[in-house]
């Protein structure tokens, strides 16, 4: 986000990574791995070793500072500078995560692949993503809390309420990361302690409020100084908000294109016509070999048979060749179909279990899954727990 900053940051990062690689095996032993792969995890052995080294360096630096600076030279100025740095870093992080929830991109609606899994096939993190994504309104509310906390942190007079709100928000986020095995535990723990730090450092404001007094602004200066501070603040806020919004909107558009492609067969279908080995089976039949529903994602196809029994298959869709290849989850059985899509009708023709199968299916007008199909109810005479 800062022009040319990479020229300074990159060499320092490479140097520090070398230090971590040297000290990491000594700190974590066999738990440390030298393979650094950017895969979205913030809880790698490298990150833990990095955090321990930085904690040790900070402890040593603080001890030396206290020993040599016994006169507390400009202690108040340094303290305020640290507070401003923490405030803006925390606000930037909360804006990023908050916008990705207000514009639900972090937790999108569960895909058909997720909906076709059983609870037992889901990881704790996958279950959390499904739980959050199933209720966009709840996700947006969580995002509003984060954005509001970030906005309050931008101003010193509202730092205390912002820090209190951020502490509650981040305590919940850290608990979810901790107990649902989301690999952002270290980062969310740091953000939680930043919130607590700001809340404690502004605790005196509560005492002044109870006494009916007010704290005077800390930074004094003339019009020119105030104008400079205002300009810098506006630029910083712009850097925090605009790139985050652009990134989140771009992610949301990519997610929307996943569902909105006109040539995509991804979706949920009701099977209207089914023929196996040149023998048509009507919708009224109880033959368990007849297909009743189809749920198709980019990697999973779920076939629901007439008796309600679902079977999931891995799939590879080739839109150009108009073919879909399926394989059982133990990879012992495969099949291949050609397909055509006319408006909302999908036509499949191919082989599965050495049976010749022809299918005509119509895309469902309503979501077939109970999780997403059931709407909010003000009045509920009895619990609808399934």
mmCIF file of C-alpha atoms in Angstrom:
data_model
loop_
_atom_site.group_PDB
_atom_site.id
_atom_site.type_symbol
_atom_site.label_atom_id
_atom_site.label_comp_id
_atom_site.label_asym_id
_atom_site.label_seq_id
_atom_site.Cartn_x
_atom_site.Cartn_y
_atom_site.Cartn_z
ATOM 1 C CA UNK A 1 0.000 0.000 0.000
ATOM 2 C CA UNK A 2 2.997 2.313 0.578
ATOM 3 C CA UNK A 3 4.901 3.085 -2.665
ATOM 4 C CA UNK A 4 8.420 1.594 -2.844
ATOM 5 C CA UNK A 5 8.071 0.191 0.687
ATOM 6 C CA UNK A 6 8.777 -3.281 -0.702
ATOM 7 C CA UNK A 7 12.340 -2.265 -1.557
ATOM 8 C CA UNK A 8 12.965 -1.693 2.153
ATOM 9 C CA UNK A 9 10.777 -4.423 3.596
ATOM 10 C CA UNK A 10 11.804 -7.339 1.383
ATOM 11 C CA UNK A 11 15.549 -7.417 2.232
ATOM 12 C CA UNK A 12 14.774 -7.037 5.949
ATOM 13 C CA UNK A 13 12.189 -9.811 5.734
ATOM 14 C CA UNK A 14 14.654 -12.176 4.046
ATOM 15 C CA UNK A 15 17.287 -11.371 6.689
ATOM 16 C CA UNK A 16 14.883 -11.907 9.575
ATOM 17 C CA UNK A 17 13.548 -15.145 8.012
ATOM 18 C CA UNK A 18 17.137 -16.444 7.993
ATOM 19 C CA UNK A 19 17.469 -15.618 11.685
ATOM 20 C CA UNK A 20 14.186 -17.416 12.433
ATOM 21 C CA UNK A 21 15.315 -20.475 10.459
ATOM 22 C CA UNK A 22 18.498 -20.624 12.523
ATOM 23 C CA UNK A 23 16.785 -20.117 15.879
ATOM 24 C CA UNK A 24 13.539 -21.974 15.079
ATOM 25 C CA UNK A 25 14.858 -25.557 15.475
ATOM 26 C CA UNK A 26 16.533 -24.554 18.744
ATOM 27 C CA UNK A 27 13.290 -22.995 20.069
ATOM 28 C CA UNK A 28 10.721 -25.539 18.874
ATOM 29 C CA UNK A 29 12.874 -28.599 18.233
ATOM 30 C CA UNK A 30 11.295 -31.179 15.940
ATOM 31 C CA UNK A 31 8.094 -29.128 15.707
ATOM 32 C CA UNK A 32 9.860 -26.561 13.498
ATOM 33 C CA UNK A 33 9.790 -26.992 9.734
ATOM 34 C CA UNK A 34 11.981 -25.146 7.254
ATOM 35 C CA UNK A 35 9.346 -25.315 4.507
ATOM 36 C CA UNK A 36 7.613 -21.910 4.330
ATOM 37 C CA UNK A 37 4.493 -22.146 2.163
ATOM 38 C CA UNK A 38 2.043 -19.265 1.917
ATOM 39 C CA UNK A 39 -1.212 -21.180 2.365
ATOM 40 C CA UNK A 40 -3.219 -18.820 4.561
ATOM 41 C CA UNK A 41 -2.154 -20.321 7.889
ATOM 42 C CA UNK A 42 -0.947 -17.866 10.505
ATOM 43 C CA UNK A 43 -0.124 -20.572 13.045
ATOM 44 C CA UNK A 44 2.854 -22.237 11.355
ATOM 45 C CA UNK A 45 5.949 -23.232 13.317
ATOM 46 C CA UNK A 46 7.722 -20.307 11.620
ATOM 47 C CA UNK A 47 5.131 -17.860 12.966
ATOM 48 C CA UNK A 48 5.444 -19.243 16.501
ATOM 49 C CA UNK A 49 9.249 -19.044 16.397
ATOM 50 C CA UNK A 50 8.992 -15.513 14.978
ATOM 51 C CA UNK A 51 6.646 -14.442 17.781
ATOM 52 C CA UNK A 52 8.925 -15.900 20.480
ATOM 53 C CA UNK A 53 12.003 -14.171 19.020
ATOM 54 C CA UNK A 54 10.207 -10.816 18.760
ATOM 55 C CA UNK A 55 8.948 -11.192 22.345
ATOM 56 C CA UNK A 56 12.498 -11.848 23.551
ATOM 57 C CA UNK A 57 13.888 -8.869 21.586
ATOM 58 C CA UNK A 58 11.113 -6.608 22.942
ATOM 59 C CA UNK A 59 11.797 -7.763 26.509
ATOM 60 C CA UNK A 60 15.541 -7.109 26.202
ATOM 61 C CA UNK A 61 14.989 -3.724 24.541
ATOM 62 C CA UNK A 62 12.514 -2.672 27.256
ATOM 63 C CA UNK A 63 14.895 -3.700 30.040
ATOM 64 C CA UNK A 64 17.787 -1.758 28.501
ATOM 65 C CA UNK A 65 15.556 1.276 27.931
ATOM 66 C CA UNK A 66 14.437 1.295 31.580
ATOM 67 C CA UNK A 67 18.023 0.916 32.790
ATOM 68 C CA UNK A 68 19.633 3.656 30.704
ATOM 69 C CA UNK A 69 16.708 6.090 30.631
ATOM 70 C CA UNK A 70 16.260 6.558 34.359
ATOM 71 C CA UNK A 71 15.251 10.193 33.853
ATOM 72 C CA UNK A 72 12.286 8.994 31.759
ATOM 73 C CA UNK A 73 13.246 11.315 28.893
ATOM 74 C CA UNK A 74 10.129 12.139 26.874
ATOM 75 C CA UNK A 75 8.420 9.089 28.337
ATOM 76 C CA UNK A 76 4.960 10.614 27.844
ATOM 77 C CA UNK A 77 5.674 11.366 24.176
ATOM 78 C CA UNK A 78 6.908 7.827 23.457
ATOM 79 C CA UNK A 79 3.909 6.371 25.272
ATOM 80 C CA UNK A 80 1.483 8.424 23.229
ATOM 81 C CA UNK A 81 3.309 7.508 20.030
ATOM 82 C CA UNK A 82 3.003 3.802 20.865
ATOM 83 C CA UNK A 83 -0.684 4.244 21.608
ATOM 84 C CA UNK A 84 -1.301 5.960 18.255
ATOM 85 C CA UNK A 85 0.584 3.197 16.427
ATOM 86 C CA UNK A 86 -1.436 0.465 18.169
ATOM 87 C CA UNK A 87 -4.722 2.320 17.591
ATOM 88 C CA UNK A 88 -4.207 2.664 13.861
ATOM 89 C CA UNK A 89 -2.828 -0.854 13.361
ATOM 90 C CA UNK A 90 -5.780 -2.354 15.235
ATOM 91 C CA UNK A 91 -8.240 -0.145 13.337
ATOM 92 C CA UNK A 92 -6.731 -1.175 9.983
ATOM 93 C CA UNK A 93 -7.062 -4.866 10.874
ATOM 94 C CA UNK A 94 -10.639 -4.456 12.076
ATOM 95 C CA UNK A 95 -11.574 -2.537 8.927
ATOM 96 C CA UNK A 96 -10.183 -5.364 6.790
ATOM 97 C CA UNK A 97 -12.051 -8.142 8.585
ATOM 98 C CA UNK A 98 -15.137 -6.007 9.148
ATOM 99 C CA UNK A 99 -15.620 -5.027 5.502
ATOM 100 C CA UNK A 100 -15.218 -8.682 4.464
ATOM 101 C CA UNK A 101 -18.235 -9.472 6.654
ATOM 102 C CA UNK A 102 -20.370 -6.397 5.933
ATOM 103 C CA UNK A 103 -19.942 -7.329 2.253
ATOM 104 C CA UNK A 104 -20.137 -11.084 2.959
ATOM 105 C CA UNK A 105 -16.963 -12.286 1.275
ATOM 106 C CA UNK A 106 -15.120 -13.966 4.151
ATOM 107 C CA UNK A 107 -18.106 -16.234 4.873
ATOM 108 C CA UNK A 108 -20.009 -16.736 1.597
ATOM 109 C CA UNK A 109 -23.142 -18.829 1.306
ATOM 110 C CA UNK A 110 -22.258 -22.526 1.658
ATOM 111 C CA UNK A 111 -21.470 -24.076 -1.700
ATOM 112 C CA UNK A 112 -23.250 -27.172 -2.945
ATOM 113 C CA UNK A 113 -20.079 -29.088 -2.156
ATOM 114 C CA UNK A 114 -20.337 -28.067 1.506
ATOM 115 C CA UNK A 115 -24.076 -28.760 1.630
ATOM 116 C CA UNK A 116 -23.602 -32.258 0.211
ATOM 117 C CA UNK A 117 -21.236 -33.259 3.020
ATOM 118 C CA UNK A 118 -22.267 -34.808 6.289
ATOM 119 C CA UNK A 119 -21.329 -33.172 9.585
ATOM 120 C CA UNK A 120 -18.814 -35.951 10.154
ATOM 121 C CA UNK A 121 -17.029 -35.141 6.882
ATOM 122 C CA UNK A 122 -16.582 -31.479 7.828
ATOM 123 C CA UNK A 123 -13.569 -30.143 9.668
ATOM 124 C CA UNK A 124 -14.233 -27.844 12.656
ATOM 125 C CA UNK A 125 -13.120 -24.883 10.526
ATOM 126 C CA UNK A 126 -15.350 -25.976 7.638
ATOM 127 C CA UNK A 127 -18.303 -26.300 10.015
ATOM 128 C CA UNK A 128 -17.651 -22.770 11.329
ATOM 129 C CA UNK A 129 -17.529 -21.372 7.778
ATOM 130 C CA UNK A 130 -20.829 -23.108 6.970
ATOM 131 C CA UNK A 131 -22.412 -21.881 10.218
ATOM 132 C CA UNK A 132 -21.424 -18.264 9.546
ATOM 133 C CA UNK A 133 -22.156 -18.324 5.815
ATOM 134 C CA UNK A 134 -25.623 -19.809 6.315
ATOM 135 C CA UNK A 135 -26.767 -16.541 7.940
ATOM 136 C CA UNK A 136 -25.600 -13.462 5.976
ATOM 137 C CA UNK A 137 -27.493 -11.191 8.404
ATOM 138 C CA UNK A 138 -25.518 -12.522 11.389
ATOM 139 C CA UNK A 139 -22.277 -12.203 9.431
ATOM 140 C CA UNK A 140 -23.095 -8.586 8.514
ATOM 141 C CA UNK A 141 -23.900 -7.801 12.174
ATOM 142 C CA UNK A 142 -20.503 -9.188 13.217
ATOM 143 C CA UNK A 143 -18.860 -7.077 10.523
ATOM 144 C CA UNK A 144 -20.673 -3.914 11.608
ATOM 145 C CA UNK A 145 -19.330 -4.452 15.152
ATOM 146 C CA UNK A 146 -15.770 -4.677 13.838
ATOM 147 C CA UNK A 147 -16.113 -1.649 11.539
ATOM 148 C CA UNK A 148 -17.711 0.411 14.330
ATOM 149 C CA UNK A 149 -14.892 -0.472 16.726
ATOM 150 C CA UNK A 150 -12.330 0.479 14.056
ATOM 151 C CA UNK A 151 -14.035 3.823 13.393
ATOM 152 C CA UNK A 152 -14.090 4.684 17.113
ATOM 153 C CA UNK A 153 -10.373 3.897 17.396
ATOM 154 C CA UNK A 154 -9.521 6.567 14.816
ATOM 155 C CA UNK A 155 -10.230 9.357 17.300
ATOM 156 C CA UNK A 156 -8.617 9.771 20.693
ATOM 157 C CA UNK A 157 -11.818 10.968 22.371
ATOM 158 C CA UNK A 158 -13.594 7.731 21.360
ATOM 159 C CA UNK A 159 -10.645 5.372 21.847
ATOM 160 C CA UNK A 160 -11.986 3.949 25.113
ATOM 161 C CA UNK A 161 -15.424 2.854 23.782
ATOM 162 C CA UNK A 162 -13.692 1.620 20.631
ATOM 163 C CA UNK A 163 -11.211 -0.409 22.677
ATOM 164 C CA UNK A 164 -13.979 -1.866 24.858
ATOM 165 C CA UNK A 165 -16.008 -2.901 21.801
ATOM 166 C CA UNK A 166 -12.881 -4.260 20.066
ATOM 167 C CA UNK A 167 -12.007 -6.287 23.190
ATOM 168 C CA UNK A 168 -15.394 -8.028 23.199
ATOM 169 C CA UNK A 169 -15.307 -8.565 19.432
ATOM 170 C CA UNK A 170 -11.765 -9.955 19.400
ATOM 171 C CA UNK A 171 -12.392 -12.144 22.466
ATOM 172 C CA UNK A 172 -15.190 -13.827 20.509
ATOM 173 C CA UNK A 173 -13.050 -14.100 17.356
ATOM 174 C CA UNK A 174 -10.111 -15.559 19.291
ATOM 175 C CA UNK A 175 -12.400 -18.098 20.984
ATOM 176 C CA UNK A 176 -13.815 -19.202 17.610
ATOM 177 C CA UNK A 177 -10.315 -19.510 16.145
ATOM 178 C CA UNK A 178 -9.138 -21.430 19.197
ATOM 179 C CA UNK A 179 -11.995 -23.898 19.547
ATOM 180 C CA UNK A 180 -12.786 -24.395 15.840
ATOM 181 C CA UNK A 181 -9.130 -24.875 14.849
ATOM 182 C CA UNK A 182 -8.887 -21.805 12.614
ATOM 183 C CA UNK A 183 -5.172 -21.148 11.950
ATOM 184 C CA UNK A 184 -5.289 -17.436 12.820
ATOM 185 C CA UNK A 185 -4.957 -17.906 16.576
ATOM 186 C CA UNK A 186 -1.671 -16.015 16.967
ATOM 187 C CA UNK A 187 -2.846 -13.005 14.978
ATOM 188 C CA UNK A 188 -6.254 -12.748 16.662
ATOM 189 C CA UNK A 189 -4.537 -13.123 20.061
ATOM 190 C CA UNK A 190 -2.304 -10.135 19.226
ATOM 191 C CA UNK A 191 -5.330 -8.066 18.172
ATOM 192 C CA UNK A 192 -7.127 -9.004 21.393
ATOM 193 C CA UNK A 193 -4.209 -7.844 23.530
ATOM 194 C CA UNK A 194 -3.925 -4.623 21.536
ATOM 195 C CA UNK A 195 -7.567 -3.957 22.404
ATOM 196 C CA UNK A 196 -6.953 -4.715 26.079
ATOM 197 C CA UNK A 197 -3.836 -2.506 26.057
ATOM 198 C CA UNK A 198 -5.794 0.468 24.713
ATOM 199 C CA UNK A 199 -8.663 -0.151 27.120
ATOM 200 C CA UNK A 200 -6.323 -0.223 30.133
ATOM 201 C CA UNK A 201 -4.295 2.791 28.996
ATOM 202 C CA UNK A 202 -7.512 4.832 28.718
ATOM 203 C CA UNK A 203 -9.038 3.557 31.940
ATOM 204 C CA UNK A 204 -8.443 6.915 33.607
ATOM 205 C CA UNK A 205 -11.080 8.425 31.319
ATOM 206 C CA UNK A 206 -13.758 6.469 33.178
ATOM 207 C CA UNK A 207 -12.586 7.999 36.454
ATOM 208 C CA UNK A 208 -12.658 11.506 34.992
ATOM 209 C CA UNK A 209 -16.130 10.917 33.573
ATOM 210 C CA UNK A 210 -17.465 9.780 36.942
ATOM 211 C CA UNK A 211 -16.070 12.962 38.519
ATOM 212 C CA UNK A 212 -17.717 15.131 35.877
ATOM 213 C CA UNK A 213 -14.369 16.223 34.410
ATOM 214 C CA UNK A 214 -12.950 15.952 30.914
ATOM 215 C CA UNK A 215 -9.477 15.248 29.611
ATOM 216 C CA UNK A 216 -7.850 17.955 27.502
ATOM 217 C CA UNK A 217 -6.470 17.067 24.064
ATOM 218 C CA UNK A 218 -2.909 15.795 24.406
ATOM 219 C CA UNK A 219 -1.474 17.203 21.210
ATOM 220 C CA UNK A 220 -1.256 20.982 21.248
ATOM 221 C CA UNK A 221 -0.221 23.295 18.420
ATOM 222 C CA UNK A 222 -1.262 26.060 16.102
ATOM 223 C CA UNK A 223 -3.428 25.959 13.030
ATOM 224 C CA UNK A 224 -0.588 24.736 10.829
ATOM 225 C CA UNK A 225 0.157 21.778 13.130
ATOM 226 C CA UNK A 226 -3.527 20.874 13.333
ATOM 227 C CA UNK A 227 -3.838 21.052 9.536
ATOM 228 C CA UNK A 228 -0.831 18.752 9.104
ATOM 229 C CA UNK A 229 -2.219 16.250 11.609
ATOM 230 C CA UNK A 230 -5.632 16.329 9.924
ATOM 231 C CA UNK A 231 -4.084 15.781 6.482
ATOM 232 C CA UNK A 232 -1.983 12.863 7.697
ATOM 233 C CA UNK A 233 -5.007 11.324 9.443
ATOM 234 C CA UNK A 234 -7.186 11.593 6.323
ATOM 235 C CA UNK A 235 -4.457 9.960 4.223
ATOM 236 C CA UNK A 236 -3.991 7.148 6.749
ATOM 237 C CA UNK A 237 -7.722 6.498 6.982
ATOM 238 C CA UNK A 238 -7.939 6.448 3.187
ATOM 239 C CA UNK A 239 -5.081 3.935 2.993
ATOM 240 C CA UNK A 240 -6.829 1.743 5.573
ATOM 241 C CA UNK A 241 -10.311 1.855 4.053
ATOM 242 C CA UNK A 242 -10.026 2.154 0.261
ATOM 243 C CA UNK A 243 -7.696 -0.822 -0.482
ATOM 244 C CA UNK A 244 -9.690 -3.044 1.896
ATOM 245 C CA UNK A 245 -12.964 -2.111 0.205
ATOM 246 C CA UNK A 246 -11.510 -2.675 -3.285
ATOM 247 C CA UNK A 247 -10.180 -6.106 -2.267
ATOM 248 C CA UNK A 248 -13.434 -7.208 -0.604
ATOM 249 C CA UNK A 249 -15.602 -6.033 -3.520
ATOM 250 C CA UNK A 250 -13.318 -7.875 -5.958
ATOM 251 C CA UNK A 251 -13.572 -11.084 -3.899
ATOM 252 C CA UNK A 252 -17.365 -10.773 -3.744
ATOM 253 C CA UNK A 253 -17.571 -10.311 -7.512
ATOM 254 C CA UNK A 254 -15.479 -13.444 -8.044
ATOM 255 C CA UNK A 255 -17.784 -15.396 -5.737
ATOM 256 C CA UNK A 256 -20.852 -14.072 -7.565
ATOM 257 C CA UNK A 257 -19.406 -15.087 -10.941
ATOM 258 C CA UNK A 258 -19.164 -18.644 -9.597
ATOM 259 C CA UNK A 259 -22.971 -18.811 -9.456
ATOM 260 C CA UNK A 260 -23.891 -16.439 -12.296
ATOM 261 C CA UNK A 261 -22.048 -18.009 -15.266
ATOM 262 C CA UNK A 262 -24.682 -18.777 -17.867
ATOM 263 C CA UNK A 263 -22.773 -21.803 -19.211
ATOM 264 C CA UNK A 264 -22.162 -23.276 -15.758
ATOM 265 C CA UNK A 265 -24.064 -26.401 -14.762
ATOM 266 C CA UNK A 266 -23.329 -25.793 -11.094
ATOM 267 C CA UNK A 267 -26.596 -25.857 -9.190
ATOM 268 C CA UNK A 268 -29.411 -27.958 -7.774
ATOM 269 C CA UNK A 269 -31.722 -29.911 -10.064
ATOM 270 C CA UNK A 270 -34.933 -31.934 -9.899
ATOM 271 C CA UNK A 271 -34.757 -34.952 -12.213
ATOM 272 C CA UNK A 272 -37.833 -34.908 -14.481
ATOM 273 C CA UNK A 273 -36.858 -37.717 -16.860
ATOM 274 C CA UNK A 274 -34.643 -40.750 -16.174
ATOM 275 C CA UNK A 275 -33.773 -43.643 -18.491
ATOM 276 C CA UNK A 276 -31.460 -46.519 -17.578
ATOM 277 C CA UNK A 277 -30.408 -49.122 -20.173
ATOM 278 C CA UNK A 278 -33.121 -47.776 -22.518
ATOM 279 C CA UNK A 279 -35.770 -48.352 -19.834
ATOM 280 C CA UNK A 280 -37.526 -45.151 -18.663
ATOM 281 C CA UNK A 281 -38.392 -44.904 -14.975
ATOM 282 C CA UNK A 282 -41.198 -42.487 -14.076
ATOM 283 C CA UNK A 283 -41.171 -40.096 -11.145
ATOM 284 C CA UNK A 284 -43.884 -42.180 -9.472
ATOM 285 C CA UNK A 285 -41.733 -45.312 -9.359
ATOM 286 C CA UNK A 286 -40.213 -46.556 -6.140
ATOM 287 C CA UNK A 287 -37.261 -48.082 -7.999
ATOM 288 C CA UNK A 288 -34.229 -47.182 -5.903
ATOM 289 C CA UNK A 289 -32.058 -46.884 -9.035
ATOM 290 C CA UNK A 290 -33.952 -43.811 -10.262
ATOM 291 C CA UNK A 291 -32.409 -40.429 -9.642
ATOM 292 C CA UNK A 292 -34.577 -37.879 -7.838
ATOM 293 C CA UNK A 293 -32.262 -34.886 -7.418
ATOM 294 C CA UNK A 294 -28.837 -33.687 -8.537
ATOM 295 C CA UNK A 295 -26.555 -31.297 -6.685
ATOM 296 C CA UNK A 296 -23.572 -30.236 -8.784
ATOM 297 C CA UNK A 297 -20.566 -28.181 -7.689
ATOM 298 C CA UNK A 298 -17.207 -27.734 -9.398
ATOM 299 C CA UNK A 299 -15.731 -30.734 -7.590
ATOM 300 C CA UNK A 300 -18.636 -32.755 -6.140
ATOM 301 C CA UNK A 301 -21.795 -34.252 -7.602
ATOM 302 C CA UNK A 302 -24.414 -35.595 -5.230
ATOM 303 C CA UNK A 303 -27.078 -37.942 -6.597
ATOM 304 C CA UNK A 304 -30.219 -38.321 -4.481
ATOM 305 C CA UNK A 305 -32.082 -41.518 -5.380
ATOM 306 C CA UNK A 306 -35.838 -42.114 -5.332
ATOM 307 C CA UNK A 307 -35.662 -43.615 -1.853
ATOM 308 C CA UNK A 308 -33.956 -40.443 -0.564
ATOM 309 C CA UNK A 309 -30.496 -42.005 -0.246
ATOM 310 C CA UNK A 310 -27.727 -39.549 -1.285
ATOM 311 C CA UNK A 311 -24.425 -40.607 -2.883
ATOM 312 C CA UNK A 312 -21.607 -38.114 -3.435
ATOM 313 C CA UNK A 313 -19.046 -38.389 -6.245
ATOM 314 C CA UNK A 314 -15.924 -36.448 -7.103
ATOM 315 C CA UNK A 315 -16.340 -34.709 -10.438
ATOM 316 C CA UNK A 316 -14.391 -32.804 -13.067
ATOM 317 C CA UNK A 317 -16.426 -30.561 -15.352
ATOM 318 C CA UNK A 318 -15.089 -29.630 -18.793
ATOM 319 C CA UNK A 319 -17.368 -26.887 -20.055
ATOM 320 C CA UNK A 320 -15.584 -26.631 -23.407
ATOM 321 C CA UNK A 321 -15.990 -30.327 -24.227
ATOM 322 C CA UNK A 322 -19.411 -30.444 -22.527
ATOM 323 C CA UNK A 323 -18.363 -33.443 -20.452
ATOM 324 C CA UNK A 324 -18.436 -34.310 -16.776
ATOM 325 C CA UNK A 325 -16.270 -37.073 -15.335
ATOM 326 C CA UNK A 326 -17.258 -38.620 -11.986
ATOM 327 C CA UNK A 327 -15.440 -40.938 -9.579
ATOM 328 C CA UNK A 328 -16.523 -42.602 -6.359
ATOM 329 C CA UNK A 329 -14.881 -41.384 -3.167
ATOM 330 C CA UNK A 330 -12.824 -44.584 -2.921
ATOM 331 C CA UNK A 331 -11.857 -44.058 -6.610
ATOM 332 C CA UNK A 332 -12.907 -47.622 -7.544
ATOM 333 C CA UNK A 333 -15.811 -46.598 -9.793
ATOM 334 C CA UNK A 334 -15.830 -43.975 -12.524
ATOM 335 C CA UNK A 335 -18.283 -42.668 -15.066
ATOM 336 C CA UNK A 336 -18.533 -40.035 -17.777
ATOM 337 C CA UNK A 337 -21.415 -38.011 -19.177
ATOM 338 C CA UNK A 338 -21.868 -35.546 -21.971
ATOM 339 C CA UNK A 339 -24.175 -32.673 -21.116
ATOM 340 C CA UNK A 340 -26.133 -29.880 -22.704
ATOM 341 C CA UNK A 341 -27.764 -26.965 -20.906
ATOM 342 C CA UNK A 342 -30.831 -25.271 -22.384
ATOM 343 C CA UNK A 343 -32.167 -22.446 -20.229
ATOM 344 C CA UNK A 344 -32.818 -24.210 -16.923
ATOM 345 C CA UNK A 345 -32.854 -27.777 -18.302
ATOM 346 C CA UNK A 346 -29.808 -30.019 -18.026
ATOM 347 C CA UNK A 347 -29.479 -33.096 -20.244
ATOM 348 C CA UNK A 348 -26.999 -35.857 -19.324
ATOM 349 C CA UNK A 349 -26.073 -38.883 -21.400
ATOM 350 C CA UNK A 350 -23.413 -41.387 -20.360
ATOM 351 C CA UNK A 351 -22.311 -44.477 -18.465
ATOM 352 C CA UNK A 352 -22.228 -45.200 -14.730
ATOM 353 C CA UNK A 353 -21.853 -48.631 -13.100
ATOM 354 C CA UNK A 354 -21.734 -49.944 -16.707
ATOM 355 C CA UNK A 355 -25.321 -48.741 -17.108
ATOM 356 C CA UNK A 356 -26.382 -46.476 -19.930
ATOM 357 C CA UNK A 357 -28.093 -43.444 -18.382
ATOM 358 C CA UNK A 358 -30.010 -40.524 -19.879
ATOM 359 C CA UNK A 359 -31.245 -37.759 -17.594
ATOM 360 C CA UNK A 360 -33.238 -34.580 -18.007
ATOM 361 C CA UNK A 361 -33.199 -32.333 -14.949
ATOM 362 C CA UNK A 362 -34.620 -28.885 -14.242
ATOM 363 C CA UNK A 363 -32.768 -26.390 -12.101
ATOM 364 C CA UNK A 364 -34.634 -25.913 -8.812
ATOM 365 C CA UNK A 365 -36.484 -22.612 -8.515
ATOM 366 C CA UNK A 366 -35.994 -22.630 -4.731
ATOM 367 C CA UNK A 367 -33.013 -23.759 -2.699
ATOM 368 C CA UNK A 368 -33.379 -27.440 -2.044
ATOM 369 C CA UNK A 369 -31.351 -27.439 1.158
ATOM 370 C CA UNK A 370 -33.229 -26.968 4.415
ATOM 371 C CA UNK A 371 -30.303 -25.019 5.868
ATOM 372 C CA UNK A 372 -30.621 -22.202 3.336
ATOM 373 C CA UNK A 373 -34.255 -22.692 2.372
ATOM 374 C CA UNK A 374 -35.875 -22.173 5.785
ATOM 375 C CA UNK A 375 -36.468 -18.503 6.468
ATOM 376 C CA UNK A 376 -36.717 -16.483 9.664
ATOM 377 C CA UNK A 377 -39.847 -17.104 11.713
ATOM 378 C CA UNK A 378 -41.197 -14.582 14.232
ATOM 379 C CA UNK A 379 -43.684 -17.083 15.624
ATOM 380 C CA UNK A 380 -42.613 -20.681 16.178
ATOM 381 C CA UNK A 381 -45.077 -22.867 18.025
ATOM 382 C CA UNK A 382 -42.512 -25.644 18.539
ATOM 383 C CA UNK A 383 -38.749 -25.935 17.995
ATOM 384 C CA UNK A 384 -37.760 -26.791 14.435
ATOM 385 C CA UNK A 385 -34.566 -28.652 15.279
ATOM 386 C CA UNK A 386 -33.465 -31.093 12.591
#
